[in-house]
Amino acid sequence: MAAKDEPIIIKKYANRRLYNTGTSTYVTLEDLADMVKKGEEFTVQDAKTGDDITHPVLTQIIFELENKDGQNMLPIPFLRQLIAFYGDQIQMIVPSFLEQSMIAFSKEQERFREQMKGALGKSPLDMMKIATPIKALEEQTRRNMEMFQNAMRLFTPFPPAGSNGSSAPPAEPARKEGSEKPDDLQELKEQIAAMQRKLDTMS
């Protein structure tokens, strides 16, 4: 049995059943979703091989939740953009960006939750006070995405193949690829650091 500070081990069997070794009971994906909401740490292991399969199981939970009526949170444009990142050279910084964005949002959502609790049964004016910081957060998110998109352009400084026609000159004079990479990576790091500082100011 795992120690208190260690994550609970969930074993997944060939018949797709999930077994919580902490409680010695079989559980469902919905039970695992509740554990996540309660902040309970767990890892999912393949019962036969012992491989860590936490990532695909959590992804499956999101898939199940997204297919419930009225529960889908991931907008189609976001899903399309996320799919487009797979296999792209920018893919390596997407997880870090999404993780930091969610951390910042999590810090803010506690404050919003308390404000909403306090505003229940209050006047429309009180409700407007809640809408103001939410709009500010949305605006900050838009600005962060713009910075992220600017950072992504550093990895694609050249026009796509086949667009070498003479109709439009390049935005910048061509530079040697070898001399460009270090400067671009440094600039990317600075932009990511700036994004992080902006996210931190929201807490």
XYZ file of C-alpha atoms in Angstrom:
203
model
C 0.000 0.000 0.000
C 1.333 3.456 -0.928
C 2.543 5.901 1.700
C 0.515 9.017 2.390
C 2.791 11.266 0.324
C 2.875 8.879 -2.616
C 0.210 8.780 -5.332
C -2.403 6.046 -5.191
C -1.804 3.239 -7.682
C -4.694 2.445 -9.998
C -4.279 -0.797 -11.909
C -5.950 -1.253 -15.271
C -6.678 -4.813 -16.345
C -7.119 -6.318 -19.790
C -10.903 -6.239 -19.365
C -10.567 -2.441 -18.919
C -11.532 -2.616 -15.255
C -9.739 -0.192 -12.946
C -8.649 -1.258 -9.469
C -7.829 1.260 -6.730
C -5.073 -0.328 -4.641
C -5.553 2.302 -1.938
C -9.163 1.346 -1.196
C -8.999 -2.215 -2.610
C -12.047 -1.522 -4.768
C -12.850 -1.384 -8.449
C -13.456 2.131 -9.740
C -14.707 3.833 -12.894
C -13.422 6.721 -14.981
C -16.013 8.879 -13.238
C -14.520 7.902 -9.878
C -11.075 8.916 -11.141
C -12.492 12.252 -12.318
C -13.860 12.831 -8.794
C -10.434 12.001 -7.350
C -8.847 14.622 -9.609
C -11.393 17.222 -8.486
C -10.611 16.405 -4.852
C -6.902 16.843 -5.511
C -6.057 13.186 -4.892
C -2.852 12.147 -6.636
C -2.830 8.830 -8.491
C -1.023 7.023 -11.255
C -2.540 4.397 -13.506
C -0.525 1.301 -14.321
C -1.100 -1.485 -16.775
C -1.760 -4.459 -14.491
C 0.138 -6.836 -16.772
C 3.209 -4.833 -17.811
C 3.411 -2.245 -15.024
C 3.690 0.551 -17.613
C 2.510 4.004 -16.546
C -0.639 4.738 -18.579
C -1.840 7.764 -16.580
C -1.708 10.099 -19.573
C -3.983 8.092 -21.903
C -6.427 7.390 -19.045
C -6.684 11.096 -18.144
C -7.148 11.869 -21.827
C -9.945 9.295 -21.928
C -11.616 10.990 -18.929
C -11.567 14.312 -20.792
C -13.025 12.586 -23.866
C -15.856 11.131 -21.765
C -16.589 14.482 -20.103
C -16.499 16.365 -23.404
C -19.135 14.007 -24.792
C -21.597 14.691 -21.983
C -24.357 17.147 -22.876
C -23.586 20.668 -21.709
C -20.161 19.799 -20.296
C -17.806 20.360 -23.198
C -15.262 23.078 -22.378
C -12.831 22.798 -25.289
C -13.925 25.067 -28.163
C -13.514 23.797 -31.713
C -10.939 26.459 -32.726
C -8.788 25.439 -29.748
C -9.036 21.761 -30.685
C -8.121 22.517 -34.303
C -5.100 24.576 -33.224
C -4.008 21.913 -30.763
C -4.180 19.214 -33.438
C -2.176 21.434 -35.796
C 0.644 21.649 -33.241
C 1.245 17.875 -33.260
C 4.382 17.104 -35.245
C 5.236 20.797 -35.498
C 8.592 22.013 -34.178
C 6.699 24.330 -31.808
C 5.177 21.271 -30.110
C 7.941 21.158 -27.504
C 6.868 24.415 -25.821
C 3.083 23.947 -26.063
C 2.797 21.736 -22.919
C 4.715 24.267 -20.806
C 2.601 27.154 -22.087
C -0.676 25.322 -21.434
C 0.479 24.195 -17.990
C 1.493 27.707 -16.898
C -1.745 29.158 -18.275
C -3.820 26.637 -16.313
C -1.813 27.294 -13.132
C -2.509 31.016 -13.457
C -6.184 30.392 -14.171
C -6.449 28.039 -11.190
C -5.143 30.776 -8.915
C -7.734 33.199 -10.252
C -10.662 30.759 -10.258
C -10.496 30.426 -6.460
C -11.084 34.166 -6.179
C -13.907 34.062 -8.738
C -15.552 31.163 -6.909
C -15.529 33.072 -3.625
C -16.931 36.170 -5.324
C -19.723 34.166 -6.926
C -20.621 32.556 -3.596
C -20.810 35.960 -1.970
C -22.905 37.417 -4.789
C -25.682 34.811 -4.657
C -28.947 36.589 -4.053
C -27.375 40.008 -4.465
C -28.226 42.805 -6.865
C -27.288 42.939 -10.574
C -24.717 45.591 -9.637
C -22.921 43.086 -7.418
C -22.960 40.564 -10.243
C -21.374 43.154 -12.541
C -18.485 43.416 -10.105
C -17.778 39.741 -10.763
C -17.990 40.169 -14.544
C -15.292 42.862 -14.528
C -12.369 40.681 -13.318
C -13.543 37.838 -15.553
C -13.371 40.146 -18.578
C -9.940 41.300 -17.441
C -8.791 37.680 -17.290
C -10.169 37.021 -20.774
C -8.295 40.057 -22.098
C -5.087 38.913 -20.399
C -5.533 35.459 -21.948
C -5.914 37.013 -25.400
C -2.722 39.023 -24.908
C -0.857 35.914 -23.745
C -2.013 34.025 -26.827
C -0.770 36.858 -29.048
C 2.631 36.649 -27.369
C 2.605 32.879 -27.810
C 1.780 33.214 -31.498
C 4.622 35.696 -31.918
C 6.947 33.207 -30.250
C 5.762 30.481 -32.626
C 6.707 32.588 -35.637
C 10.313 32.404 -34.527
C 10.271 28.733 -35.486
C 8.809 29.414 -38.924
C 10.688 32.506 -40.137
C 10.642 31.417 -43.765
C 7.632 31.224 -46.118
C 6.189 27.768 -46.877
C 7.686 25.745 -49.712
C 6.354 26.746 -53.106
C 5.764 30.369 -52.131
C 9.018 31.668 -53.604
C 7.314 33.686 -56.289
C 8.390 37.254 -57.020
C 4.982 38.790 -56.177
C 5.998 39.800 -52.647
C 9.442 40.335 -51.148
C 10.357 38.614 -47.889
C 9.616 40.560 -44.717
C 13.278 40.431 -43.680
C 16.517 39.845 -45.550
C 17.477 36.183 -45.583
C 19.947 35.206 -42.894
C 22.084 32.157 -42.492
C 20.183 29.461 -40.643
C 23.156 28.625 -38.451
C 23.521 32.202 -37.161
C 19.770 32.679 -36.753
C 18.925 29.819 -34.445
C 20.659 30.942 -31.207
C 19.224 34.473 -31.463
C 15.734 33.154 -32.180
C 15.847 30.696 -29.300
C 17.030 33.419 -26.917
C 14.243 35.714 -28.071
C 11.735 32.884 -27.617
C 12.966 32.286 -24.061
C 12.602 35.993 -23.300
C 9.042 36.054 -24.656
C 8.089 32.963 -22.656
C 9.599 34.564 -19.536
C 7.585 37.713 -20.229
C 4.433 35.594 -20.555
C 5.190 33.929 -17.239
C 5.676 37.306 -15.531
C 2.317 38.482 -16.868
C 0.641 35.292 -15.662
C 2.235 35.698 -12.238
C 0.836 39.223 -11.873
C -2.675 37.763 -12.157
C -2.281 35.737 -8.949
